[in-house]
């Protein structure tokens, strides 16, 4: 393949881009809430276990497949002479299109909140329902966000993805350290820290284990070939195992920092952490107001800027997966591929955009098609897409990628690829551990998760 498909210029560039993919809305609003409802530190321990025992090995396999073949998520399987396995890549493309279609809507909320905060509109928390219902406004924010994503991706690997990550990731980390330090100086902050970090093991049940694994997998951007794609822009001398360890550490570290920032802020105002998107979009604006009008505007604006930045490096990676496919396999020039794909995904996202109050059919879609659970408050089309893509396709994709790496491509070849730039890997404990995880642990655990999702979400059978 003589096509100049782009390359990361340095190891740091690759690590920041991949960590940028991993660090996103999943870390900053989902992780802290899941910790809260899942028994605090007990959830954190489980989440860490999954990240390192299961996700980290899967990550090394994805990157190795990408670097070995220098191709996109579909082409990689063909390049290994296993064209029949290219369906894993197509499953990944489908996941990417679906995830980005609604992820961009939520990213639009975050971006919209930056503007509300600059204007000092702290009442936006209580107006959240009306805010997300306003499809014209959110649609516009969504266009801006998708436009920014597409612009970065259109600039290519080095000048777009890598350059954006090198600016956005350090800024994000600095902002988070500033905000969490500030949050911990507030009165009552310690109650937040206790809630966050003192484990209550009695809260652990099958459901919590299930969500800890789902969270770890989504948060590390696994199961759809995003890291096959990024790995394909990596040069041979880089140490994949070490890079994957650093990416995992950064993702986990930033999720942890997000909790250190949020819980003190929320508890310092005598509030209780509430579920899901509410914690950030409903509760926080009031917290910012109570900090005082001027400081509130500053902290609030910084917070939602940070959230938008985190989302942006993730949307970039989600868009790059289908774009790399179109560029490699159909020889479409990158810029054209980017704008076409981004437009398509935006269109796919329109029902999600309308499913937060604007259209009652789409807002109650899960109920309309007869899959609603008793007492469920969120039955939107957008949630259905998340069930399909995040909860079903990703574990399925991850399981298939592991099986492929261990048994079809074969672990000897995986080991050989992971040994490049990594002296002493062959024969090491780490090699045995990664091979064990890819061959047994990941396929078994991920297929259990896949089946549990299928049964509970789509057939109404709750085993846990
Ligand atoms: N990991 C990101 C987050 O935590 C989301 C994301 C980006 C993602 N790219 C992905 C998830 C690829 C799965 C696969 O918000």
Tab-separated table of C-alpha atoms and ligand atoms in Angstrom:
chain	number	residue	atom	x	y	z
A	1	UNK	CA	0.000	0.000	0.000
A	2	UNK	CA	1.817	3.053	-1.203
A	3	UNK	CA	-0.908	5.431	-0.108
A	4	UNK	CA	0.318	8.024	2.376
A	5	UNK	CA	-2.173	7.330	5.076
A	6	UNK	CA	-0.447	9.307	7.803
A	7	UNK	CA	1.580	8.546	10.877
A	8	UNK	CA	1.873	9.758	14.419
A	9	UNK	CA	5.044	11.782	14.636
A	10	UNK	CA	5.981	10.576	18.100
A	11	UNK	CA	5.149	8.125	20.823
A	12	UNK	CA	3.770	10.944	22.957
A	13	UNK	CA	1.513	12.019	20.109
A	14	UNK	CA	0.081	8.523	19.827
A	15	UNK	CA	-0.385	8.124	23.573
A	16	UNK	CA	-2.123	11.485	23.919
A	17	UNK	CA	-4.394	10.796	20.944
A	18	UNK	CA	-5.349	7.358	22.252
A	19	UNK	CA	-5.796	8.653	25.787
A	20	UNK	CA	-7.851	11.470	24.280
A	21	UNK	CA	-10.088	8.878	22.694
A	22	UNK	CA	-10.448	7.079	25.993
A	23	UNK	CA	-11.015	10.135	28.154
A	24	UNK	CA	-14.447	11.522	27.421
A	25	UNK	CA	-17.954	11.978	28.705
A	26	UNK	CA	-17.640	8.428	30.019
A	27	UNK	CA	-14.979	9.503	32.493
A	28	UNK	CA	-16.282	12.847	33.566
A	29	UNK	CA	-19.984	12.354	34.049
A	30	UNK	CA	-20.565	8.644	33.968
A	31	UNK	CA	-17.731	7.361	36.120
A	32	UNK	CA	-18.375	9.487	39.238
A	33	UNK	CA	-22.046	8.668	39.204
A	34	UNK	CA	-21.457	4.958	38.753
A	35	UNK	CA	-19.047	5.086	41.657
A	36	UNK	CA	-21.710	6.733	43.754
A	37	UNK	CA	-24.461	4.259	43.023
A	38	UNK	CA	-22.099	1.306	42.959
A	39	UNK	CA	-20.691	1.387	46.472
A	40	UNK	CA	-17.945	4.002	46.197
A	41	UNK	CA	-14.449	2.601	46.581
A	42	UNK	CA	-15.715	-0.953	46.152
A	43	UNK	CA	-16.784	-0.059	42.620
A	44	UNK	CA	-13.446	1.659	42.035
A	45	UNK	CA	-11.559	-1.493	42.995
A	46	UNK	CA	-13.622	-3.600	40.600
A	47	UNK	CA	-13.319	-1.062	37.842
A	48	UNK	CA	-9.532	-0.977	38.285
A	49	UNK	CA	-9.380	-4.762	38.240
A	50	UNK	CA	-11.297	-4.922	34.950
A	51	UNK	CA	-9.210	-2.145	33.419
A	52	UNK	CA	-5.916	-3.868	34.070
A	53	UNK	CA	-6.800	-7.566	33.934
A	54	UNK	CA	-9.126	-7.513	30.961
A	55	UNK	CA	-9.171	-4.193	29.111
A	56	UNK	CA	-5.439	-3.555	29.020
A	57	UNK	CA	-4.711	-6.887	27.251
A	58	UNK	CA	-7.547	-6.293	24.763
A	59	UNK	CA	-6.078	-2.867	24.112
A	60	UNK	CA	-2.638	-4.318	23.329
A	61	UNK	CA	-4.294	-6.745	20.893
A	62	UNK	CA	-6.208	-3.980	19.086
A	63	UNK	CA	-3.110	-1.807	18.739
A	64	UNK	CA	-0.999	-4.775	17.614
A	65	UNK	CA	-3.496	-5.727	14.880
A	66	UNK	CA	-3.512	-2.128	13.676
A	67	UNK	CA	0.230	-1.639	13.673
A	68	UNK	CA	0.925	-4.991	12.105
A	69	UNK	CA	-1.399	-4.343	9.157
A	70	UNK	CA	-1.255	-0.541	8.871
A	71	UNK	CA	-4.896	-0.679	7.876
A	72	UNK	CA	-8.314	0.422	9.147
A	73	UNK	CA	-10.671	-1.686	11.274
A	74	UNK	CA	-12.036	-3.590	8.262
A	75	UNK	CA	-8.919	-3.709	6.070
A	76	UNK	CA	-6.798	-5.032	8.935
A	77	UNK	CA	-8.567	-8.394	8.815
A	78	UNK	CA	-8.168	-8.592	5.065
A	79	UNK	CA	-4.493	-7.686	5.325
A	80	UNK	CA	-3.996	-10.642	7.675
A	81	UNK	CA	-5.550	-12.852	4.976
A	82	UNK	CA	-8.682	-13.442	7.011
A	83	UNK	CA	-11.246	-11.603	4.898
A	84	UNK	CA	-14.123	-13.541	6.423
A	85	UNK	CA	-13.293	-11.955	9.762
A	86	UNK	CA	-13.672	-8.494	8.297
A	87	UNK	CA	-17.237	-8.561	9.605
A	88	UNK	CA	-15.754	-7.681	12.999
A	89	UNK	CA	-14.563	-4.480	11.382
A	90	UNK	CA	-17.980	-3.773	9.915
A	91	UNK	CA	-19.544	-4.363	13.314
A	92	UNK	CA	-17.025	-1.817	14.625
A	93	UNK	CA	-17.972	0.690	11.939
A	94	UNK	CA	-21.631	0.281	12.863
A	95	UNK	CA	-20.806	0.797	16.554
A	96	UNK	CA	-18.819	3.903	15.713
A	97	UNK	CA	-21.565	5.465	13.605
A	98	UNK	CA	-24.182	4.749	16.258
A	99	UNK	CA	-22.127	5.870	19.238
A	100	UNK	CA	-21.020	9.085	17.581
A	101	UNK	CA	-24.584	9.836	16.450
A	102	UNK	CA	-25.802	10.260	20.036
A	103	UNK	CA	-22.490	11.092	21.715
A	104	UNK	CA	-22.433	14.219	19.586
A	105	UNK	CA	-25.828	15.235	20.962
A	106	UNK	CA	-24.555	15.031	24.542
A	107	UNK	CA	-21.355	16.816	23.517
A	108	UNK	CA	-23.642	19.527	22.107
A	109	UNK	CA	-25.231	19.894	25.558
A	110	UNK	CA	-21.787	20.305	27.122
A	111	UNK	CA	-20.833	22.903	24.554
A	112	UNK	CA	-24.147	24.708	25.020
A	113	UNK	CA	-23.488	24.855	28.754
A	114	UNK	CA	-20.186	26.653	28.141
A	115	UNK	CA	-22.213	29.412	26.546
A	116	UNK	CA	-24.854	29.406	29.286
A	117	UNK	CA	-22.118	29.678	31.914
A	118	UNK	CA	-20.380	32.542	30.139
A	119	UNK	CA	-23.731	34.334	30.198
A	120	UNK	CA	-24.027	33.579	33.908
A	121	UNK	CA	-27.227	31.572	33.448
A	122	UNK	CA	-27.004	29.388	36.539
A	123	UNK	CA	-30.715	28.569	36.295
A	124	UNK	CA	-29.933	26.335	33.357
A	125	UNK	CA	-29.796	23.356	35.741
A	126	UNK	CA	-33.497	23.655	36.561
A	127	UNK	CA	-34.236	24.337	32.884
A	128	UNK	CA	-32.314	21.270	31.711
A	129	UNK	CA	-35.471	19.526	30.478
A	130	UNK	CA	-36.417	22.492	28.314
A	131	UNK	CA	-32.837	22.941	27.186
A	132	UNK	CA	-32.462	19.429	25.748
A	133	UNK	CA	-35.965	19.586	24.300
A	134	UNK	CA	-35.073	22.630	22.196
A	135	UNK	CA	-33.973	20.688	19.148
A	136	UNK	CA	-33.164	23.717	17.012
A	137	UNK	CA	-30.685	25.046	19.536
A	138	UNK	CA	-29.198	21.662	20.412
A	139	UNK	CA	-29.099	20.784	16.722
A	140	UNK	CA	-27.078	23.908	16.094
A	141	UNK	CA	-24.660	23.108	18.911
A	142	UNK	CA	-24.449	19.594	17.515
A	143	UNK	CA	-23.565	20.934	14.068
A	144	UNK	CA	-20.848	23.096	15.567
A	145	UNK	CA	-19.450	20.172	17.536
A	146	UNK	CA	-19.543	17.751	14.625
A	147	UNK	CA	-18.010	20.487	12.467
A	148	UNK	CA	-15.114	20.917	14.895
A	149	UNK	CA	-14.630	17.151	15.010
A	150	UNK	CA	-14.694	16.887	11.228
A	151	UNK	CA	-12.290	19.780	10.843
A	152	UNK	CA	-9.712	18.131	13.111
A	153	UNK	CA	-10.075	14.752	11.389
A	154	UNK	CA	-9.878	16.354	7.944
A	155	UNK	CA	-6.434	17.733	8.782
A	156	UNK	CA	-5.088	14.206	8.983
A	157	UNK	CA	-3.260	12.205	11.617
A	158	UNK	CA	-0.328	14.467	12.440
A	159	UNK	CA	-1.704	17.898	11.736
A	160	UNK	CA	-5.203	17.141	12.965
A	161	UNK	CA	-5.640	14.333	15.463
A	162	UNK	CA	-2.197	14.480	17.026
A	163	UNK	CA	-1.962	18.248	17.156
A	164	UNK	CA	-5.424	18.615	18.697
A	165	UNK	CA	-4.634	15.955	21.316
A	166	UNK	CA	-1.345	17.633	22.188
A	167	UNK	CA	-3.195	20.839	22.948
A	168	UNK	CA	-6.458	19.521	24.381
A	169	UNK	CA	-5.168	16.784	26.696
A	170	UNK	CA	-2.653	18.831	28.691
A	171	UNK	CA	-5.186	21.669	28.956
A	172	UNK	CA	-7.782	19.229	30.200
A	173	UNK	CA	-5.453	17.795	32.814
A	174	UNK	CA	-4.392	21.222	34.075
A	175	UNK	CA	-8.003	22.379	34.319
A	176	UNK	CA	-8.969	19.240	36.219
A	177	UNK	CA	-6.138	19.596	38.702
A	178	UNK	CA	-7.043	23.245	39.265
A	179	UNK	CA	-10.725	22.530	39.725
A	180	UNK	CA	-10.290	19.518	41.976
A	181	UNK	CA	-7.802	21.375	44.162
A	182	UNK	CA	-10.220	24.278	44.425
A	183	UNK	CA	-13.138	21.916	45.130
A	184	UNK	CA	-11.293	20.269	47.986
A	185	UNK	CA	-10.731	23.577	49.758
A	186	UNK	CA	-14.485	24.178	50.028
A	187	UNK	CA	-16.258	23.647	53.294
A	188	UNK	CA	-17.894	20.244	53.507
A	189	UNK	CA	-15.685	18.868	50.742
A	190	UNK	CA	-14.554	16.012	52.941
A	191	UNK	CA	-18.046	14.544	53.073
A	192	UNK	CA	-17.842	14.239	49.304
A	193	UNK	CA	-14.478	12.541	49.521
A	194	UNK	CA	-15.843	10.091	52.079
A	195	UNK	CA	-18.823	9.270	49.906
A	196	UNK	CA	-16.494	8.745	46.981
A	197	UNK	CA	-13.732	6.799	48.611
A	198	UNK	CA	-15.039	4.873	51.592
A	199	UNK	CA	-16.242	1.526	50.313
A	200	UNK	CA	-19.530	-0.028	51.193
A	201	UNK	CA	-19.091	-3.599	50.070
A	202	UNK	CA	-22.677	-4.447	50.898
A	203	UNK	CA	-23.721	-2.500	47.805
A	204	UNK	CA	-21.892	-4.844	45.482
A	205	UNK	CA	-24.115	-7.143	43.472
A	206	UNK	CA	-24.214	-8.604	39.991
A	207	UNK	CA	-25.570	-5.380	38.599
A	208	UNK	CA	-22.660	-3.381	39.957
A	209	UNK	CA	-20.107	-5.830	38.566
A	210	UNK	CA	-21.877	-5.653	35.221
A	211	UNK	CA	-21.731	-1.871	35.144
A	212	UNK	CA	-18.107	-1.735	36.335
A	213	UNK	CA	-17.096	-3.889	33.395
A	214	UNK	CA	-19.240	-1.986	30.909
A	215	UNK	CA	-17.813	1.270	32.188
A	216	UNK	CA	-14.212	0.033	31.940
A	217	UNK	CA	-14.721	-1.203	28.401
A	218	UNK	CA	-16.482	1.893	27.071
A	219	UNK	CA	-14.149	4.230	28.872
A	220	UNK	CA	-11.092	2.641	27.261
A	221	UNK	CA	-12.627	2.918	23.760
A	222	UNK	CA	-12.425	-0.822	23.152
A	223	UNK	CA	-14.386	-3.250	21.021
A	224	UNK	CA	-14.912	-1.302	17.797
A	225	UNK	CA	-11.478	-0.992	16.279
A	226	UNK	CA	-10.794	2.595	17.317
A	227	UNK	CA	-7.430	1.429	18.614
A	228	UNK	CA	-6.839	-0.804	15.588
A	229	UNK	CA	-7.200	2.389	13.580
A	230	UNK	CA	-4.940	4.487	15.818
A	231	UNK	CA	-2.457	1.607	16.042
A	232	UNK	CA	-2.264	1.566	12.253
A	233	UNK	CA	-0.623	5.001	12.367
A	234	UNK	CA	2.052	3.791	14.757
A	235	UNK	CA	5.580	3.043	13.661
A	236	UNK	CA	7.366	-0.189	14.341
A	237	UNK	CA	9.858	0.839	16.971
A	238	UNK	CA	7.234	1.829	19.552
A	239	UNK	CA	6.603	-0.322	22.585
A	240	UNK	CA	2.895	-1.199	22.409
A	241	UNK	CA	2.592	-2.852	25.800
A	242	UNK	CA	4.066	0.110	27.586
A	243	UNK	CA	1.983	2.584	25.588
A	244	UNK	CA	-1.210	0.662	26.341
A	245	UNK	CA	-0.326	0.658	30.036
A	246	UNK	CA	0.155	4.432	29.965
A	247	UNK	CA	-3.110	4.989	28.091
A	248	UNK	CA	-4.971	2.839	30.617
A	249	UNK	CA	-3.345	4.682	33.517
A	250	UNK	CA	-4.224	8.080	32.088
A	251	UNK	CA	-7.824	7.098	31.503
A	252	UNK	CA	-8.221	5.666	34.980
A	253	UNK	CA	-6.354	8.593	36.523
A	254	UNK	CA	-8.565	11.167	34.847
A	255	UNK	CA	-11.746	9.331	35.805
A	256	UNK	CA	-10.485	9.274	39.371
A	257	UNK	CA	-9.683	12.970	39.267
A	258	UNK	CA	-13.165	13.686	37.946
A	259	UNK	CA	-14.603	12.155	41.114
A	260	UNK	CA	-12.237	14.186	43.284
A	261	UNK	CA	-13.526	17.289	41.548
A	262	UNK	CA	-17.248	16.542	41.456
A	263	UNK	CA	-18.125	15.073	44.833
A	264	UNK	CA	-16.553	17.832	46.918
A	265	UNK	CA	-18.304	20.438	44.727
A	266	UNK	CA	-21.676	18.742	45.116
A	267	UNK	CA	-21.403	17.968	48.838
A	268	UNK	CA	-19.990	21.379	49.689
A	269	UNK	CA	-23.352	22.831	48.726
A	270	UNK	CA	-25.210	20.298	50.861
A	271	UNK	CA	-26.544	18.496	47.783
A	272	UNK	CA	-26.886	14.809	47.140
A	273	UNK	CA	-25.300	13.320	44.044
A	274	UNK	CA	-28.114	12.322	41.722
A	275	UNK	CA	-28.052	9.904	38.849
A	276	UNK	CA	-26.750	9.975	35.312
A	277	UNK	CA	-26.560	13.166	33.329
A	278	UNK	CA	-28.351	14.955	36.148
A	279	UNK	CA	-25.265	15.105	38.304
A	280	UNK	CA	-23.467	17.353	35.896
A	281	UNK	CA	-26.164	19.100	33.919
A	282	UNK	CA	-28.772	19.616	36.648
A	283	UNK	CA	-26.876	19.837	39.908
A	284	UNK	CA	-23.620	21.567	38.997
A	285	UNK	CA	-24.930	24.909	37.675
A	286	UNK	CA	-26.550	25.543	41.067
A	287	UNK	CA	-23.292	24.623	42.752
A	288	UNK	CA	-21.491	27.168	40.600
A	289	UNK	CA	-24.014	29.859	41.491
A	290	UNK	CA	-23.513	29.194	45.178
A	291	UNK	CA	-19.804	29.771	44.781
A	292	UNK	CA	-20.675	33.414	44.120
A	293	UNK	CA	-21.526	35.039	40.794
A	294	UNK	CA	-18.053	35.918	39.546
A	295	UNK	CA	-16.122	32.902	40.680
A	296	UNK	CA	-19.125	30.807	39.640
A	297	UNK	CA	-18.938	32.054	36.073
A	298	UNK	CA	-15.223	31.336	35.917
A	299	UNK	CA	-15.393	27.858	37.459
A	300	UNK	CA	-18.566	26.951	35.548
A	301	UNK	CA	-17.155	28.051	32.214
A	302	UNK	CA	-13.897	26.226	32.852
A	303	UNK	CA	-15.728	23.078	33.882
A	304	UNK	CA	-17.899	22.823	30.791
A	305	UNK	CA	-14.985	23.796	28.543
A	306	UNK	CA	-13.073	20.908	30.041
A	307	UNK	CA	-16.002	18.589	29.469
A	308	UNK	CA	-16.267	19.721	25.832
A	309	UNK	CA	-12.542	19.218	25.280
A	310	UNK	CA	-12.714	15.712	26.723
A	311	UNK	CA	-15.643	14.925	24.441
A	312	UNK	CA	-13.898	16.394	21.389
A	313	UNK	CA	-10.864	14.089	21.458
A	314	UNK	CA	-13.316	11.177	21.788
A	315	UNK	CA	-15.562	12.240	18.901
A	316	UNK	CA	-12.410	12.629	16.798
A	317	UNK	CA	-11.514	8.976	17.385
A	318	UNK	CA	-15.064	7.837	16.731
A	319	UNK	CA	-15.110	9.655	13.393
A	320	UNK	CA	-11.648	8.472	12.407
A	321	UNK	CA	-12.746	4.806	12.382
A	322	UNK	CA	-15.220	5.058	9.450
A	323	UNK	CA	-13.094	7.726	7.757
A	324	UNK	CA	-10.001	5.498	7.756
A	325	UNK	CA	-12.128	2.722	6.283
A	326	UNK	CA	-13.445	4.895	3.454
A	327	UNK	CA	-9.993	6.352	2.748
A	328	UNK	CA	-8.131	2.991	2.741
A	329	UNK	CA	-10.672	0.685	1.186
A	330	UNK	CA	-12.483	2.990	-1.212
A	331	UNK	CA	-9.633	5.364	-1.990
A	332	UNK	CA	-11.728	8.439	-1.288
A	333	UNK	CA	-9.628	11.540	-0.507
A	334	UNK	CA	-9.556	12.185	3.243
A	335	UNK	CA	-11.303	15.560	3.220
A	336	UNK	CA	-14.215	14.305	1.173
A	337	UNK	CA	-14.459	11.143	3.254
A	338	UNK	CA	-14.571	13.203	6.433
A	339	UNK	CA	-17.322	15.609	5.426
A	340	UNK	CA	-19.476	12.868	3.923
A	341	UNK	CA	-19.159	10.610	6.957
A	342	UNK	CA	-19.711	13.437	9.424
A	343	UNK	CA	-22.862	14.532	7.595
A	344	UNK	CA	-24.168	10.979	7.496
A	345	UNK	CA	-23.563	10.512	11.222
A	346	UNK	CA	-25.199	13.818	12.040
A	347	UNK	CA	-28.272	12.687	10.106
A	348	UNK	CA	-28.304	9.332	11.901
A	349	UNK	CA	-28.241	11.341	15.139
A	350	UNK	CA	-31.357	13.381	14.367
A	351	UNK	CA	-33.810	10.901	15.961
A	352	UNK	CA	-31.601	10.934	19.082
A	353	UNK	CA	-31.626	14.713	19.030
A	354	UNK	CA	-35.430	14.685	18.930
A	355	UNK	CA	-35.765	11.995	21.579
A	356	UNK	CA	-35.282	14.249	24.577
A	357	UNK	CA	-38.689	15.858	24.623
A	358	UNK	CA	-39.129	17.272	21.133
A	359	UNK	CA	-40.924	14.236	19.711
A	360	UNK	CA	-43.051	12.210	22.070
A	361	UNK	CA	-42.793	9.021	20.030
A	362	UNK	CA	-39.003	9.194	20.022
A	363	UNK	CA	-38.873	10.277	23.662
A	364	UNK	CA	-40.868	7.196	24.694
A	365	UNK	CA	-39.495	4.993	21.959
A	366	UNK	CA	-38.482	2.048	24.129
A	367	UNK	CA	-42.001	1.976	25.516
A	368	UNK	CA	-43.508	2.347	22.048
A	369	UNK	CA	-41.695	-0.762	20.813
A	370	UNK	CA	-42.652	-2.623	23.977
A	371	UNK	CA	-39.247	-2.981	25.619
A	372	UNK	CA	-39.757	-0.578	28.531
A	373	UNK	CA	-39.055	-1.844	32.033
A	374	UNK	CA	-41.296	-1.032	34.931
A	375	UNK	CA	-40.295	2.180	36.646
A	376	UNK	CA	-37.800	3.175	33.940
A	377	UNK	CA	-37.604	6.961	33.625
A	378	UNK	CA	-35.606	7.141	30.416
A	379	UNK	CA	-37.160	5.375	27.457
A	380	UNK	CA	-35.720	7.548	24.729
A	381	UNK	CA	-34.573	6.516	21.294
A	382	UNK	CA	-31.131	7.756	22.295
A	383	UNK	CA	-31.042	5.293	25.182
A	384	UNK	CA	-32.034	2.495	22.846
A	385	UNK	CA	-29.126	3.341	20.560
A	386	UNK	CA	-26.797	3.236	23.577
A	387	UNK	CA	-28.168	-0.199	24.526
A	388	UNK	CA	-27.471	-1.476	21.043
A	389	UNK	CA	-24.079	0.104	20.472
A	390	UNK	CA	-22.456	0.471	23.905
A	391	UNK	CA	-23.992	-2.415	25.768
A	392	UNK	CA	-24.392	-5.001	23.003
A	393	UNK	CA	-22.041	-4.319	20.069
A	394	UNK	CA	-18.972	-3.298	22.076
A	395	UNK	CA	-18.741	-6.415	24.272
A	396	UNK	CA	-19.525	-8.547	21.217
A	397	UNK	CA	-16.816	-6.771	19.217
A	398	UNK	CA	-14.332	-7.082	22.084
A	399	UNK	CA	-15.032	-10.778	22.442
A	400	UNK	CA	-14.588	-11.337	18.702
A	401	UNK	CA	-11.378	-9.307	18.569
A	402	UNK	CA	-9.921	-11.351	21.444
A	403	UNK	CA	-10.929	-14.640	19.845
A	404	UNK	CA	-9.532	-13.468	16.558
A	405	UNK	CA	-6.208	-12.398	18.067
A	406	UNK	CA	-5.758	-15.551	20.141
A	407	UNK	CA	-7.031	-18.264	17.829
A	408	UNK	CA	-7.247	-17.015	14.251
A	409	UNK	CA	-4.321	-14.649	13.956
A	410	UNK	CA	-2.778	-16.732	16.786
A	411	UNK	CA	-1.118	-15.651	19.952
A	412	UNK	CA	2.382	-16.388	18.619
A	413	UNK	CA	1.846	-13.646	16.046
A	414	UNK	CA	0.363	-11.322	18.634
A	415	UNK	CA	3.393	-11.946	20.859
A	416	UNK	CA	5.755	-11.378	17.974
A	417	UNK	CA	4.155	-8.025	17.216
A	418	UNK	CA	4.150	-7.018	20.875
A	419	UNK	CA	7.842	-7.964	21.141
A	420	UNK	CA	8.877	-5.380	18.574
A	421	UNK	CA	10.374	-2.435	20.391
A	422	UNK	CA	9.932	-4.374	23.615
A	423	UNK	CA	13.011	-6.366	24.511
A	424	UNK	CA	12.437	-9.072	27.063
A	425	UNK	CA	8.731	-9.419	26.309
A	426	UNK	CA	9.085	-12.889	24.845
A	427	UNK	CA	8.915	-15.415	27.648
A	428	UNK	CA	8.038	-12.823	30.285
A	429	UNK	CA	5.283	-13.030	32.860
A	430	UNK	CA	3.564	-10.140	31.110
A	431	UNK	CA	3.433	-12.108	27.874
A	432	UNK	CA	1.855	-15.095	29.609
A	433	UNK	CA	-0.619	-12.832	31.366
A	434	UNK	CA	-1.684	-11.013	28.181
A	435	UNK	CA	-2.034	-14.285	26.293
A	436	UNK	CA	-4.091	-15.806	29.074
A	437	UNK	CA	-6.356	-12.796	29.247
A	438	UNK	CA	-6.890	-12.625	25.481
A	439	UNK	CA	-7.402	-16.385	25.095
A	440	UNK	CA	-9.648	-17.118	28.058
A	441	UNK	CA	-10.575	-14.279	30.363
A	442	UNK	CA	-11.724	-11.702	27.798
A	443	UNK	CA	-13.724	-14.074	25.545
A	444	UNK	CA	-15.532	-15.634	28.503
A	445	UNK	CA	-16.268	-12.469	30.476
A	446	UNK	CA	-17.256	-10.437	27.428
A	447	UNK	CA	-19.577	-13.090	26.077
A	448	UNK	CA	-21.273	-13.295	29.467
A	449	UNK	CA	-21.748	-9.525	29.432
A	450	UNK	CA	-23.053	-9.652	25.876
A	451	UNK	CA	-25.584	-12.367	26.741
A	452	UNK	CA	-26.683	-10.644	29.942
A	453	UNK	CA	-27.359	-7.436	28.010
A	454	UNK	CA	-29.257	-9.256	25.323
A	455	UNK	CA	-31.435	-11.106	27.815
A	456	UNK	CA	-32.140	-8.215	30.132
A	457	UNK	CA	-32.509	-5.335	27.678
A	458	UNK	CA	-34.146	-7.067	24.746
A	459	UNK	CA	-35.896	-10.096	26.233
A	460	UNK	CA	-36.808	-8.808	29.666
A	461	UNK	CA	-35.024	-11.651	31.459
A	462	UNK	CA	-32.965	-10.470	34.437
A	463	UNK	CA	-30.422	-12.994	35.608
A	464	UNK	CA	-28.553	-10.596	37.866
B	1	LIG	N1	-14.060	6.354	25.676
B	1	LIG	C1	-14.858	7.502	25.399
B	1	LIG	C2	-15.499	7.990	26.691
B	1	LIG	O1	-15.205	7.494	27.745
B	1	LIG	C3	-15.890	7.241	24.338
B	1	LIG	C4	-15.311	6.636	23.116
B	1	LIG	C5	-14.533	7.222	22.191
B	1	LIG	C6	-15.422	5.301	22.700
B	1	LIG	N2	-14.163	6.342	21.235
B	1	LIG	C7	-14.691	5.156	21.518
B	1	LIG	C8	-16.080	4.214	23.245
B	1	LIG	C9	-14.597	3.938	20.890
B	1	LIG	C10	-15.983	2.995	22.602
B	1	LIG	C11	-15.245	2.835	21.442
B	1	LIG	O2	-16.297	8.880	26.685
